Coordinates of C-alpha atoms and ligand atoms in Angstrom, one line a residue:
M1 CA 30.0 -29.0 -73.8
D2 CA 33.9 -28.8 -73.7
V3 CA 34.3 -27.5 -70.5
T4 CA 35.5 -29.2 -67.3
I5 CA 34.3 -27.6 -63.8
G6 CA 37.0 -28.5 -61.1
T7 CA 37.2 -27.8 -57.5
I8 CA 39.6 -28.9 -54.2
G9 CA 38.2 -31.4 -52.5
S10 CA 37.5 -29.6 -49.1
H11 CA 34.5 -26.4 -48.0
S12 CA 31.8 -26.7 -50.8
A13 CA 33.3 -29.2 -53.3
L14 CA 29.9 -31.7 -53.5
Q15 CA 27.6 -28.4 -54.2
I16 CA 30.1 -27.1 -56.5
L17 CA 30.6 -30.5 -58.5
H18 CA 26.7 -31.4 -58.1
G19 CA 25.6 -28.0 -59.1
A20 CA 28.2 -28.3 -62.0
K21 CA 26.8 -32.1 -62.6
L22 CA 22.9 -30.9 -63.0
E23 CA 23.6 -27.9 -65.4
G24 CA 25.6 -31.1 -67.9
F25 CA 29.5 -30.4 -67.1
R26 CA 31.9 -33.1 -67.0
T27 CA 33.0 -32.9 -63.4
L28 CA 36.6 -33.5 -61.3
L29 CA 38.0 -33.2 -58.3
I30 CA 41.1 -32.8 -56.7
T31 CA 41.4 -33.9 -53.6
T32 CA 43.9 -36.5 -50.6
P33 CA 43.9 -40.1 -50.8
N34 CA 42.4 -39.5 -47.1
R35 CA 39.5 -38.3 -48.8
V36 CA 38.7 -40.1 -51.6
K37 CA 36.6 -42.6 -50.5
L38 CA 33.8 -39.9 -48.7
Y39 CA 34.1 -38.2 -52.3
K40 CA 33.3 -41.6 -54.6
S41 CA 30.7 -42.3 -52.5
F42 CA 28.1 -38.4 -53.0
N43 CA 28.9 -39.7 -57.3
I44 CA 29.2 -36.0 -58.4
A45 CA 32.8 -36.1 -59.8
D46 CA 33.5 -38.1 -63.3
E47 CA 36.9 -37.9 -62.0
I48 CA 39.1 -37.7 -59.5
L49 CA 43.3 -36.8 -59.3
T50 CA 44.3 -36.8 -56.0
V51 CA 47.3 -34.6 -54.5
N52 CA 49.1 -35.4 -51.4
S53 CA 48.9 -31.5 -49.8
F54 CA 46.4 -29.3 -52.0
N55 CA 48.9 -26.3 -52.9
E56 CA 50.1 -29.6 -55.3
I57 CA 47.9 -28.4 -57.9
L58 CA 50.4 -26.2 -59.3
D59 CA 52.2 -29.5 -60.1
I60 CA 49.3 -30.9 -62.4
E61 CA 48.6 -27.4 -64.1
E62 CA 49.1 -28.6 -67.8
E63 CA 47.4 -31.9 -66.8
L64 CA 44.0 -29.7 -66.0
L65 CA 44.8 -27.2 -68.7
E66 CA 44.4 -30.5 -71.4
K67 CA 40.9 -31.6 -70.0
N68 CA 40.0 -27.9 -70.6
V69 CA 39.3 -27.9 -66.9
V70 CA 37.8 -24.6 -65.1
L71 CA 38.8 -23.8 -61.6
I72 CA 36.1 -23.3 -58.5
P73 CA 37.3 -21.3 -56.3
H74 CA 36.1 -21.6 -52.3
G75 CA 37.5 -21.0 -48.8
S76 CA 39.4 -24.0 -48.3
F77 CA 41.1 -22.9 -52.3
V78 CA 41.9 -19.5 -51.3
E79 CA 43.2 -21.0 -48.2
Y80 CA 45.1 -23.8 -48.7
I81 CA 47.0 -22.6 -52.3
G82 CA 47.0 -18.7 -50.8
S83 CA 46.4 -15.7 -53.0
E84 CA 50.0 -14.6 -54.0
N85 CA 50.0 -18.7 -56.1
I86 CA 46.8 -18.5 -57.2
K87 CA 47.8 -15.5 -59.0
K88 CA 50.1 -17.4 -60.6
L89 CA 47.3 -20.0 -61.7
K90 CA 47.7 -20.6 -65.3
V91 CA 45.0 -22.8 -65.1
P92 CA 41.7 -20.4 -66.1
M93 CA 39.7 -20.3 -62.5
F94 CA 36.1 -18.6 -62.5
G95 CA 36.1 -15.3 -60.4
S96 CA 38.3 -11.9 -60.4
K97 CA 41.5 -12.8 -59.0
D98 CA 42.4 -9.2 -57.9
V99 CA 39.0 -9.4 -54.9
L100 CA 41.0 -12.1 -54.0
E101 CA 44.3 -9.9 -52.4
W102 CA 42.2 -7.4 -51.1
E103 CA 40.0 -10.0 -48.8
S104 CA 43.0 -11.1 -47.3
S105 CA 44.1 -7.8 -46.6
R106 CA 42.1 -6.2 -43.8
E107 CA 42.9 -3.5 -44.1
K108 CA 42.0 -3.1 -47.8
M109 CA 38.5 -4.7 -46.7
E110 CA 37.9 -2.1 -43.8
K111 CA 38.3 0.4 -47.2
W112 CA 36.6 -2.0 -49.2
L113 CA 33.8 -1.8 -46.9
R114 CA 34.3 2.2 -45.8
E115 CA 34.6 3.2 -50.3
S116 CA 30.8 1.6 -50.5
G117 CA 29.6 3.6 -47.9
L118 CA 28.6 0.8 -44.9
K119 CA 28.2 0.6 -41.8
T120 CA 31.0 -0.8 -40.1
P121 CA 32.4 -1.1 -36.6
R122 CA 34.5 1.4 -35.3
T123 CA 37.9 0.6 -34.9
Y124 CA 40.8 1.3 -32.0
K125 CA 44.4 2.7 -32.8
E126 CA 47.2 1.6 -30.0
G127 CA 46.6 3.9 -27.2
D128 CA 42.7 3.8 -26.5
L129 CA 40.6 2.9 -24.6
V130 CA 37.5 0.6 -24.7
E131 CA 34.6 2.1 -24.9
N132 CA 32.1 -0.1 -24.8
L133 CA 33.4 -3.7 -25.7
A134 CA 35.7 -4.4 -28.8
I135 CA 37.0 -7.7 -30.0
M136 CA 40.5 -8.3 -30.8
K137 CA 41.2 -9.9 -34.2
F138 CA 45.0 -11.8 -34.6
P139 CA 46.6 -11.8 -38.5
G140 CA 45.3 -15.1 -39.8
A141 CA 43.1 -16.3 -36.7
K142 CA 41.4 -19.6 -38.7
G143 CA 37.9 -19.2 -38.3
G144 CA 38.1 -16.9 -35.0
R145 CA 40.6 -19.2 -33.0
G146 CA 41.8 -17.2 -30.3
Y147 CA 39.7 -13.8 -31.2
K148 CA 39.8 -11.8 -27.5
L149 CA 37.2 -10.1 -26.8
L150 CA 38.9 -6.6 -24.7
P151 CA 36.3 -5.3 -21.9
K152 CA 35.1 -1.2 -21.2
G153 CA 38.3 1.1 -20.2
T154 CA 40.6 -1.8 -21.2
L155 CA 44.0 0.0 -22.8
I156 CA 44.8 -0.8 -25.9
E157 CA 48.3 -1.2 -25.5
K158 CA 49.6 -3.0 -28.5
I159 CA 48.0 -4.4 -31.3
P160 CA 49.7 -7.3 -33.7
K161 CA 51.3 -7.0 -37.0
D162 CA 48.5 -7.3 -39.6
G163 CA 45.1 -7.8 -37.0
I164 CA 42.4 -5.5 -36.0
V165 CA 41.3 -3.8 -32.1
Q166 CA 36.8 -3.4 -33.6
E167 CA 34.0 -2.4 -32.0
Y168 CA 32.3 -6.2 -30.9
V169 CA 28.7 -5.2 -32.1
V170 CA 26.2 -7.0 -30.0
G171 CA 23.4 -8.3 -32.4
V172 CA 22.9 -11.3 -34.3
P173 CA 25.0 -12.4 -36.9
M174 CA 24.1 -13.0 -39.9
Y175 CA 25.5 -13.8 -43.9
F176 CA 24.2 -12.6 -46.6
H177 CA 25.3 -14.8 -49.3
Y178 CA 25.1 -13.0 -52.8
F179 CA 25.7 -13.5 -57.1
Y180 CA 26.5 -10.9 -59.3
S181 CA 26.1 -11.5 -62.5
L182 CA 28.3 -10.7 -65.3
V183 CA 26.4 -12.1 -67.8
N184 CA 23.3 -10.0 -67.0
K185 CA 25.0 -7.3 -65.0
E186 CA 22.5 -8.4 -62.5
L187 CA 22.9 -8.7 -58.4
E188 CA 20.7 -11.8 -57.2
I189 CA 20.1 -12.2 -53.1
M190 CA 20.7 -16.3 -52.6
S191 CA 20.2 -16.7 -49.0
I192 CA 21.8 -16.4 -45.1
D193 CA 22.9 -18.3 -43.2
R194 CA 24.5 -17.8 -39.1
R195 CA 27.3 -19.9 -38.3
Y196 CA 27.4 -22.5 -35.6
E197 CA 30.9 -21.8 -33.5
T198 CA 32.7 -23.4 -30.8
N199 CA 33.0 -22.0 -28.2
A200 CA 31.3 -19.0 -28.6
D201 CA 27.8 -20.9 -29.0
A202 CA 28.6 -23.6 -26.4
I203 CA 29.2 -20.8 -23.3
P204 CA 25.5 -19.8 -23.1
R205 CA 24.8 -24.1 -22.8
I206 CA 26.7 -23.2 -19.4
P207 CA 25.5 -21.4 -16.0
A208 CA 26.3 -18.4 -15.7
D209 CA 28.2 -18.8 -12.2
I210 CA 29.6 -22.0 -13.4
Q211 CA 30.9 -20.3 -16.2
R212 CA 32.4 -18.0 -13.4
S213 CA 34.7 -20.3 -12.2
I214 CA 35.8 -22.4 -15.5
N215 CA 38.5 -21.3 -17.6
V216 CA 37.4 -21.2 -20.5
D217 CA 38.3 -19.1 -23.2
I218 CA 35.7 -17.7 -26.0
S219 CA 36.7 -18.8 -29.5
Y220 CA 34.7 -18.6 -32.7
V221 CA 35.6 -21.6 -34.8
V222 CA 33.5 -22.7 -38.0
V223 CA 31.5 -26.1 -37.2
G224 CA 28.6 -26.0 -38.5
N225 CA 26.2 -23.6 -40.3
I226 CA 22.5 -23.1 -39.5
P227 CA 20.1 -21.4 -42.1
I228 CA 18.4 -18.2 -42.0
V229 CA 15.2 -16.4 -43.0
V230 CA 15.4 -12.2 -42.5
R231 CA 13.0 -9.8 -42.4
E232 CA 11.6 -8.8 -45.4
S233 CA 11.8 -5.3 -44.4
L234 CA 15.7 -5.3 -43.9
L235 CA 15.9 -6.7 -47.4
P236 CA 15.9 -3.9 -49.5
E237 CA 18.8 -2.6 -47.2
I238 CA 20.5 -6.3 -47.8
F239 CA 20.2 -5.9 -51.3
E240 CA 21.4 -2.5 -52.1
A241 CA 24.8 -3.5 -49.2
G242 CA 25.9 -5.9 -51.7
E243 CA 25.1 -3.3 -54.9
R244 CA 27.2 -1.1 -53.3
I245 CA 30.2 -3.5 -52.7
V246 CA 29.8 -4.7 -56.4
E247 CA 30.2 -0.8 -57.2
A248 CA 32.8 -0.2 -55.4
S249 CA 35.1 -2.9 -56.0
W250 CA 35.1 -1.9 -59.6
R251 CA 36.1 1.3 -59.1
L252 CA 38.9 -0.3 -57.0
M253 CA 40.2 -2.9 -58.2
K254 CA 41.0 -4.1 -61.9
K255 CA 39.1 -6.3 -62.2
G256 CA 36.3 -6.1 -59.4
L257 CA 33.7 -8.8 -58.1
Y258 CA 31.0 -10.6 -60.0
G259 CA 30.1 -14.6 -59.1
P260 CA 29.2 -15.6 -55.6
F261 CA 30.2 -13.9 -52.2
C262 CA 29.1 -13.0 -48.6
L263 CA 28.8 -10.2 -46.8
E264 CA 29.0 -10.3 -42.6
A265 CA 27.1 -8.6 -40.7
V266 CA 25.8 -8.5 -37.4
I267 CA 22.4 -6.7 -37.3
T268 CA 21.2 -4.6 -33.7
P269 CA 17.9 -4.1 -31.7
E270 CA 18.3 -0.4 -33.4
M271 CA 17.6 -2.4 -37.4
D272 CA 21.1 -1.5 -37.7
I273 CA 23.4 -3.5 -40.1
V274 CA 27.0 -3.3 -39.1
F275 CA 29.0 -4.8 -41.7
F276 CA 32.3 -6.1 -40.5
E277 CA 33.9 -8.5 -43.7
I278 CA 33.7 -9.8 -47.1
S279 CA 33.8 -13.4 -48.1
T280 CA 34.6 -13.1 -52.4
R281 CA 33.2 -16.5 -53.0
I282 CA 31.2 -19.2 -52.3
V283 CA 31.3 -19.2 -48.5
A284 CA 30.4 -22.6 -46.8
G285 CA 26.7 -21.7 -45.6
T286 CA 25.4 -21.9 -48.8
N287 CA 26.1 -26.0 -48.5
F288 CA 22.5 -25.6 -47.2
Y289 CA 20.6 -25.2 -49.6
I290 CA 21.8 -27.2 -52.1
N291 CA 18.6 -27.9 -52.7
G292 CA 17.9 -23.8 -53.1
S293 CA 16.6 -21.7 -50.3
P294 CA 13.6 -19.8 -50.2
Y295 CA 14.8 -16.8 -52.1
T296 CA 16.6 -19.3 -55.3
W297 CA 13.4 -20.6 -55.2
I298 CA 11.2 -17.6 -55.9
K299 CA 13.4 -16.5 -57.6
Y300 CA 13.5 -19.6 -60.6
N301 CA 11.1 -21.7 -58.9
K302 CA 13.6 -25.1 -59.0
P303 CA 16.1 -26.0 -56.9
V304 CA 19.6 -23.5 -57.3
S305 CA 22.4 -23.9 -55.0
T306 CA 24.8 -21.4 -55.7
G307 CA 27.0 -24.2 -57.0
R308 CA 24.7 -24.6 -59.8
R309 CA 24.4 -20.8 -60.3
I310 CA 27.7 -21.0 -60.8
A311 CA 27.4 -23.5 -63.2
M312 CA 24.7 -21.8 -64.7
E313 CA 26.7 -18.7 -65.5
I314 CA 29.2 -20.3 -66.9
K315 CA 26.7 -22.1 -69.6
E316 CA 24.7 -18.6 -70.2
A317 CA 28.4 -17.2 -70.9
L318 CA 29.5 -20.3 -73.2
S319 CA 26.3 -20.3 -75.3
K320 CA 27.0 -16.1 -75.6
G321 CA 30.6 -16.9 -76.6
I322 CA 31.3 -14.5 -73.6
L323 CA 32.8 -17.2 -71.4
D324 CA 37.0 -15.8 -71.6
N325 CA 35.3 -12.3 -69.6
L326 CA 34.2 -14.7 -66.5
L327 CA 38.2 -16.3 -66.7
N328 CA 40.8 -15.6 -65.4
Ligands
LIG25 P1 36.7 -15.0 -39.8 O1 38.3 -14.8 -40.3 O2 36.4 -16.3 -39.2 O3 35.3 -14.8 -40.6 P2 35.3 -13.3 -38.7 O4 35.8 -11.8 -38.6 O5 34.5 -13.6 -39.1 O6 36.2 -14.4 -38.4 O7 34.7 -13.3 -37.1 C1 34.2 -14.8 -36.4 C2 32.9 -14.0 -35.5 O8 33.3 -13.4 -34.5 C3 31.7 -14.2 -36.7 O9 31.1 -14.5 -37.0 C4 31.0 -12.6 -35.3 O10 30.3 -13.9 -34.3 C5 32.3 -12.8 -34.0 N1 32.7 -11.3 -34.7 C6 33.2 -11.1 -35.4 N2 34.0 -9.5 -35.1 C7 32.5 -8.8 -35.2 C8 32.3 -8.0 -34.1 N3 32.8 -6.0 -34.8 N4 30.9 -7.4 -33.2 C9 30.4 -8.7 -32.6 N5 31.0 -10.3 -33.4 C10 32.0 -10.1 -34.1

């Protein structure tokens, strides 16, 4: 096939390139010199280009264009290159660029969630008193580092610019992974995970009396992902939430959401699913499912990871002569 699937060496690159190879594509990895040995050991890249930092991808665009590369964005791709630079990329990228802008602004993301009619946590303004428990999210906080919990009765004096104070929803967090196929106009549930977060998941290991006597701040930095299957009776609502998010995106943006995405939610004891974030590209929680998830196994009867699903979509679009619709 005359298309090379490429991505940068971090986040979910192993999964993306592994899936591309299974579908018969040539693969290319762009990474920093210190990671070459690792990626080589997995044998998933036909070619590895090295850059000293990931944003140098802009300097090697001509080479990527010559090699007919289609770039697959992932979390680190967006973080390292930035949504502004991504807009300038000449190398074709799988997925909408408009959605990345909506993902990176908290205000826009909230609007998107609300326009979709999903249940969301209450947001607080300056001068409000915390009703029960609230979480203060700082701008640019990488993976929940430095988020602050504000107990009942706290007066919210100042909210940092681009920060947000939200009702802290007491329940279990779940991350729903979807794929919306633009070729088939169909939504698929791919898999579900929860994050393993330090030290939110570490503090409960310390007895409460000792917790009080030591000085640990809660933070939600992700270090791994744990697979989940959800109660089947919750699946219809989860599916509908994904559909609404896709529908709303095409109303709100020039080019809406398609391909892989994730909705982040907390499920309460009342079975309310409260959605607090959208990720508009492949998330690292899908990495567990290289060999497919229970849900993709049922649909495909073969191992289909999200990385492989992306390659399947590109392959189908190529065979129908409509690949350009998926690239930006
Ligand atoms: P990131 O920017 O890393 O995606 P998130 O906004 O997802 O950060 O938040 C990190 C973690 O904080 C989540 O995994 C979840 O456990 C917790 N969290 C965030 N918002 C809420 C909320 N409104 N209620 C309860 N927990 C929350």
